[in-house]
């Protein structure tokens, strides 16, 4: 009994120390100077006329390919679908002050862990619902396509699969931006094993954890809370499935679509499980392995990013939650 009581006291003490350390880090992060403005090119383009087109092109040349005649842009502004997109975006995003504050915090966190990171010029656009390019980060430009975040039930998304349009929600803007930054920092795996690919996504999610401490874990994975509850509750069973079928070192091409890529569900080929499971359960397991590695080893964040999957897995001492 006395030993058990001692262990509880130690555990509480460790939690207090950990919280104190995190609080100190957050204070340091909050002191990093980051100020951004969000340029509403979606509004600017909606108001383009023959008279002001030249000045708009001067300010935003990267949106106007040289091969297109000016008449193309004027015609686009008068297109009925484009007008409807403009109206729907304005209705949903009349104000972006919350996102601006969240983005400043995200960039402060990124600069804390990666001081060389620069603060980008942030521009919002419409893209005819090009959901393959919801967020673009290039040459110190961060471009956000607002018409891909109008809500899963929006009529623009009628012909899109549910598992994709469920992520077309406003609350996913910041997690999607964090993902874009993380993917610039995490190297693609050098081998083709399922384990290497899981840990690639695990590193990505670990960075999102650091970049977005105030967001729910479910939001970081673009899950609903019930989907996240499912993977947490079934972590041991998922892991056992991977181990029993010797999947970790497999290079079978179908494993990524089954367990790592977006889809309606993960494909265990077990009827009672497939319809209940969310997609991308392998990403969650990779996240858990990376978390265990960082918890059980005294390594820096940059060391993590440079370390191969096999070393991370071996040193992680990962055990699934029961």
Coordinates of C-alpha atoms in Angstrom, one line a residue:
X1 CA 0.0 0.0 0.0
X2 CA 2.8 2.4 1.0
X3 CA 4.7 1.7 -2.3
X4 CA 1.5 2.2 -4.3
X5 CA 0.9 5.5 -2.6
X6 CA 4.5 6.5 -3.3
X7 CA 4.0 5.8 -7.0
X8 CA 0.9 7.9 -7.1
X9 CA 2.7 10.8 -5.5
X10 CA 5.6 10.4 -8.1
X11 CA 3.1 10.4 -10.9
X12 CA 1.4 13.5 -9.7
X13 CA 4.7 15.2 -9.3
X14 CA 5.8 14.3 -12.8
X15 CA 2.5 15.7 -14.2
X16 CA 3.0 19.0 -12.3
X17 CA 6.6 19.3 -13.6
X18 CA 5.5 18.5 -17.2
X19 CA 2.7 21.0 -17.1
X20 CA 5.1 23.7 -15.7
X21 CA 7.6 23.0 -18.5
X22 CA 4.8 23.2 -21.2
X23 CA 3.5 26.5 -19.7
X24 CA 7.1 28.0 -19.8
X25 CA 7.4 26.9 -23.4
X26 CA 4.1 28.4 -24.4
X27 CA 5.0 31.7 -22.7
X28 CA 8.2 31.8 -24.8
X29 CA 6.3 31.0 -28.0
X30 CA 3.7 33.7 -27.3
X31 CA 6.6 36.2 -27.1
X32 CA 7.8 35.5 -30.6
X33 CA 6.8 38.5 -32.8
X34 CA 4.5 37.4 -35.6
X35 CA 2.0 39.7 -37.3
X36 CA 0.1 38.8 -40.4
X37 CA -2.6 40.3 -42.6
X38 CA -4.9 38.2 -44.7
X39 CA -5.3 39.5 -48.2
X40 CA -8.7 38.8 -49.6
X41 CA -8.0 38.2 -53.2
X42 CA -11.3 36.4 -53.5
X43 CA -13.0 39.8 -52.9
X44 CA -10.5 41.7 -55.0
X45 CA -11.1 39.4 -58.0
X46 CA -14.9 39.6 -57.5
X47 CA -14.6 43.3 -58.1
X48 CA -12.3 43.2 -61.1
X49 CA -13.3 45.4 -64.0
X50 CA -11.6 46.3 -67.3
X51 CA -10.5 49.5 -65.7
X52 CA -8.7 48.0 -62.6
X53 CA -7.5 44.7 -64.0
X54 CA -4.1 46.0 -64.8
X55 CA -3.4 47.2 -61.3
X56 CA -4.7 43.9 -59.8
X57 CA -2.4 41.9 -62.1
X58 CA 0.6 44.1 -61.0
X59 CA -0.1 43.3 -57.4
X60 CA -0.9 39.6 -57.9
X61 CA 1.0 38.5 -61.0
X62 CA 1.2 34.9 -59.9
X63 CA -2.6 34.5 -60.3
X64 CA -2.5 35.7 -64.0
X65 CA -0.6 33.4 -66.4
X66 CA 0.8 35.4 -69.2
X67 CA -0.7 33.2 -72.0
X68 CA -4.2 34.2 -71.0
X69 CA -5.8 37.3 -72.6
X70 CA -7.3 39.9 -70.4
X71 CA -10.7 39.2 -71.8
X72 CA -10.5 35.7 -70.3
X73 CA -10.3 37.2 -66.8
X74 CA -13.1 39.7 -67.4
X75 CA -15.3 36.9 -68.8
X76 CA -14.6 34.8 -65.6
X77 CA -15.7 37.6 -63.3
X78 CA -19.1 37.6 -65.1
X79 CA -19.5 33.8 -65.1
X80 CA -22.6 32.9 -63.1
X81 CA -20.9 30.0 -61.3
X82 CA -18.0 32.3 -60.2
X83 CA -20.5 34.9 -59.0
X84 CA -22.3 32.3 -56.9
X85 CA -19.0 31.0 -55.5
X86 CA -18.1 34.6 -54.5
X87 CA -21.4 35.0 -52.8
X88 CA -21.2 31.8 -50.9
X89 CA -17.7 32.5 -49.8
X90 CA -18.6 36.0 -48.6
X91 CA -21.6 34.6 -46.7
X92 CA -19.4 32.0 -44.9
X93 CA -16.3 34.1 -44.4
X94 CA -17.3 37.7 -43.9
X95 CA -14.7 37.8 -41.1
X96 CA -11.4 35.9 -40.7
X97 CA -10.2 37.5 -37.5
X98 CA -10.3 34.2 -35.6
X99 CA -8.3 32.4 -38.3
X100 CA -5.8 35.3 -38.4
X101 CA -5.2 34.9 -34.7
X102 CA -5.0 31.1 -34.9
X103 CA -2.6 31.4 -37.9
X104 CA -0.3 33.9 -36.0
X105 CA -0.2 31.4 -33.1
X106 CA 0.6 28.5 -35.5
X107 CA 3.4 30.5 -37.1
X108 CA 4.8 31.4 -33.6
X109 CA 4.9 27.7 -32.8
X110 CA 6.6 26.8 -36.1
X111 CA 9.2 29.6 -35.6
X112 CA 9.9 28.4 -32.0
X113 CA 10.8 24.9 -33.2
X114 CA 12.2 26.0 -36.6
X115 CA 13.6 29.6 -36.2
X116 CA 14.6 29.7 -39.8
X117 CA 10.9 29.6 -40.9
X118 CA 9.7 32.8 -42.5
X119 CA 6.3 34.5 -42.0
X120 CA 4.5 34.2 -45.4
X121 CA 2.2 36.5 -47.3
X122 CA -1.3 35.1 -46.7
X123 CA -3.8 35.3 -49.5
X124 CA -7.3 33.8 -49.7
X125 CA -8.8 32.8 -53.1
X126 CA -11.6 30.8 -54.7
X127 CA -10.6 27.9 -56.9
X128 CA -13.7 26.3 -58.4
X129 CA -13.6 23.9 -55.5
X130 CA -10.1 22.5 -56.4
X131 CA -9.9 20.3 -53.3
X132 CA -6.6 18.8 -54.4
X133 CA -5.0 22.2 -53.7
X134 CA -6.9 23.6 -50.7
X135 CA -3.7 25.0 -49.2
X136 CA -0.6 26.1 -51.2
X137 CA 2.6 27.1 -49.6
X138 CA 5.3 28.3 -52.0
X139 CA 7.9 31.0 -52.1
X140 CA 6.8 32.6 -48.9
X141 CA 3.2 32.7 -50.1
X142 CA 0.4 30.9 -48.2
X143 CA -2.7 30.6 -50.3
X144 CA -6.0 29.4 -48.8
X145 CA -8.8 28.3 -51.1
X146 CA -11.9 29.4 -49.1
X147 CA -14.5 27.7 -51.4
X148 CA -13.1 24.3 -50.2
X149 CA -14.2 25.0 -46.6
X150 CA -17.9 25.9 -46.9
X151 CA -19.1 22.9 -44.9
X152 CA -19.6 19.2 -45.7
X153 CA -23.3 19.6 -46.7
X154 CA -22.7 22.6 -49.0
X155 CA -24.4 22.0 -52.4
X156 CA -21.1 22.8 -54.2
X157 CA -19.9 19.4 -53.0
X158 CA -22.8 17.3 -54.1
X159 CA -20.8 15.0 -56.4
X160 CA -17.8 14.5 -54.0
X161 CA -17.4 11.4 -51.9
X162 CA -18.5 11.9 -48.3
X163 CA -15.1 10.9 -46.8
X164 CA -13.6 13.9 -48.7
X165 CA -16.2 16.5 -48.2
X166 CA -16.4 15.8 -44.5
X167 CA -13.1 17.6 -44.3
X168 CA -14.3 20.7 -46.2
X169 CA -15.2 22.5 -43.0
X170 CA -13.9 25.7 -41.5
X171 CA -12.3 24.0 -38.5
X172 CA -9.9 22.2 -40.9
X173 CA -8.3 25.3 -42.3
X174 CA -5.6 25.5 -39.6
X175 CA -4.9 21.8 -39.4
X176 CA -4.6 21.7 -43.2
X177 CA -2.1 24.6 -43.0
X178 CA -0.2 22.8 -40.3
X179 CA -0.1 19.7 -42.4
X180 CA 1.3 21.7 -45.4
X181 CA 4.1 23.0 -43.2
X182 CA 4.8 19.6 -41.7
X183 CA 5.1 18.0 -45.1
X184 CA 7.9 20.4 -46.0
X185 CA 9.8 19.3 -42.9
X186 CA 9.3 15.6 -43.0
X187 CA 11.3 13.6 -45.6
X188 CA 9.6 11.0 -47.6
X189 CA 10.6 7.5 -46.5
X190 CA 13.6 6.0 -48.2
X191 CA 12.1 2.5 -48.2
X192 CA 8.7 1.2 -49.2
X193 CA 7.8 -0.7 -46.0
X194 CA 4.4 -0.2 -44.4
X195 CA 6.3 0.7 -41.2
X196 CA 8.3 3.4 -42.9
X197 CA 5.1 4.9 -44.3
X198 CA 3.3 4.8 -41.0
X199 CA 6.1 6.5 -39.2
X200 CA 6.3 9.2 -42.0
X201 CA 2.7 10.1 -41.1
X202 CA 3.5 9.7 -37.4
X203 CA 6.2 12.4 -37.7
X204 CA 3.8 14.7 -39.6
X205 CA 1.2 14.3 -36.8
X206 CA 3.8 14.8 -34.1
X207 CA 4.7 18.1 -35.7
X208 CA 1.0 19.1 -35.9
X209 CA 0.8 18.2 -32.2
X210 CA 3.5 20.8 -31.4
X211 CA 2.2 23.4 -33.9
X212 CA -1.5 23.2 -32.7
X213 CA -1.5 22.5 -29.0
X214 CA -5.0 24.0 -28.5
X215 CA -6.6 21.9 -31.2
X216 CA -8.3 18.5 -30.5
X217 CA -6.4 15.4 -31.6
X218 CA -9.4 14.5 -33.7
X219 CA -9.1 17.8 -35.6
X220 CA -5.4 17.1 -36.2
X221 CA -6.4 13.9 -37.9
X222 CA -9.4 15.3 -39.6
X223 CA -11.6 12.8 -37.7
X224 CA -14.9 13.3 -36.0
X225 CA -14.7 12.8 -32.3
X226 CA -16.5 9.4 -32.6
X227 CA -13.9 8.3 -35.3
X228 CA -11.1 9.3 -33.0
X229 CA -12.7 7.5 -30.1
X230 CA -12.9 4.4 -32.3
X231 CA -9.2 4.3 -33.1
X232 CA -8.3 4.9 -29.4
X233 CA -10.6 2.2 -28.2
X234 CA -9.3 -0.3 -30.9
X235 CA -5.6 0.6 -30.9
X236 CA -4.6 -2.8 -29.5
X237 CA -6.8 -4.7 -32.0
X238 CA -5.4 -2.7 -35.0
X239 CA -1.8 -3.3 -33.8
X240 CA -2.5 -7.0 -33.4
X241 CA -3.9 -7.2 -36.9
X242 CA -0.8 -5.6 -38.3
X243 CA 1.5 -7.9 -36.3
X244 CA -0.4 -11.2 -36.9
X245 CA -0.4 -10.6 -40.7
X246 CA 3.2 -9.5 -40.7
X247 CA 2.5 -6.2 -42.3
X248 CA 5.1 -4.0 -40.8
X249 CA 7.9 -4.9 -43.2
X250 CA 5.6 -5.6 -46.1
X251 CA 6.0 -3.6 -49.3
X252 CA 2.6 -4.5 -50.7
X253 CA 1.3 -1.6 -52.7
X254 CA -2.2 -1.9 -51.5
X255 CA -1.4 -1.3 -47.8
X256 CA -1.2 2.5 -48.1
X257 CA -4.7 2.8 -49.7
X258 CA -6.1 0.4 -47.2
X259 CA -4.7 2.0 -44.0
X260 CA -2.9 5.3 -44.7
X261 CA -4.8 7.2 -47.4
X262 CA -8.2 8.9 -47.3
X263 CA -11.1 6.6 -47.9
X264 CA -14.6 5.7 -46.6
X265 CA -13.0 3.4 -44.1
X266 CA -9.9 1.3 -43.4
X267 CA -9.9 -2.0 -45.2
X268 CA -9.2 -4.9 -42.8
X269 CA -11.3 -7.2 -45.1
X270 CA -13.3 -8.1 -42.0
X271 CA -16.9 -7.3 -42.5
X272 CA -17.7 -6.5 -38.8
X273 CA -14.8 -4.0 -38.6
X274 CA -14.5 -2.3 -42.0
X275 CA -17.8 -0.5 -41.8
X276 CA -17.1 0.8 -38.3
X277 CA -13.5 1.9 -38.8
X278 CA -12.4 5.3 -40.0
X279 CA -9.9 5.6 -42.7
X280 CA -6.1 6.1 -42.1
X281 CA -5.8 4.1 -38.9
X282 CA -2.2 3.4 -39.9
X283 CA -1.4 7.1 -39.5
X284 CA -2.7 7.0 -36.0
X285 CA -0.5 4.0 -35.1
X286 CA 2.5 5.8 -36.6
X287 CA 1.7 8.8 -34.5
X288 CA 1.5 6.6 -31.4
X289 CA 4.9 5.0 -32.2
X290 CA 6.6 8.4 -32.7
X291 CA 5.1 9.7 -29.5
X292 CA 6.5 6.7 -27.6
X293 CA 9.9 7.2 -29.2
X294 CA 10.0 10.9 -28.1
X295 CA 8.8 10.0 -24.6
X296 CA 11.3 7.2 -24.1
X297 CA 14.4 8.7 -25.7
X298 CA 16.3 12.0 -25.1
X299 CA 16.4 13.2 -28.7
X300 CA 15.8 16.6 -30.3
X301 CA 13.0 17.3 -32.7
X302 CA 15.5 17.6 -35.5
X303 CA 17.0 14.3 -34.6
X304 CA 13.6 12.7 -34.9
X305 CA 13.1 14.1 -38.4
X306 CA 16.4 12.6 -39.5
X307 CA 16.0 9.2 -37.8
X308 CA 14.8 6.3 -39.9
X309 CA 11.7 4.3 -39.2
X310 CA 13.3 1.1 -38.0
X311 CA 15.4 3.0 -35.4
X312 CA 12.4 4.9 -34.2
X313 CA 10.3 1.7 -33.9
X314 CA 13.0 -0.3 -32.1
X315 CA 13.8 2.5 -29.6
X316 CA 10.2 3.5 -29.1
X317 CA 9.2 0.6 -26.9
X318 CA 5.7 1.1 -28.3
X319 CA 2.9 -0.8 -26.7
X320 CA -0.6 -0.2 -27.8
X321 CA -3.1 1.2 -25.2
X322 CA -5.3 -1.5 -23.8

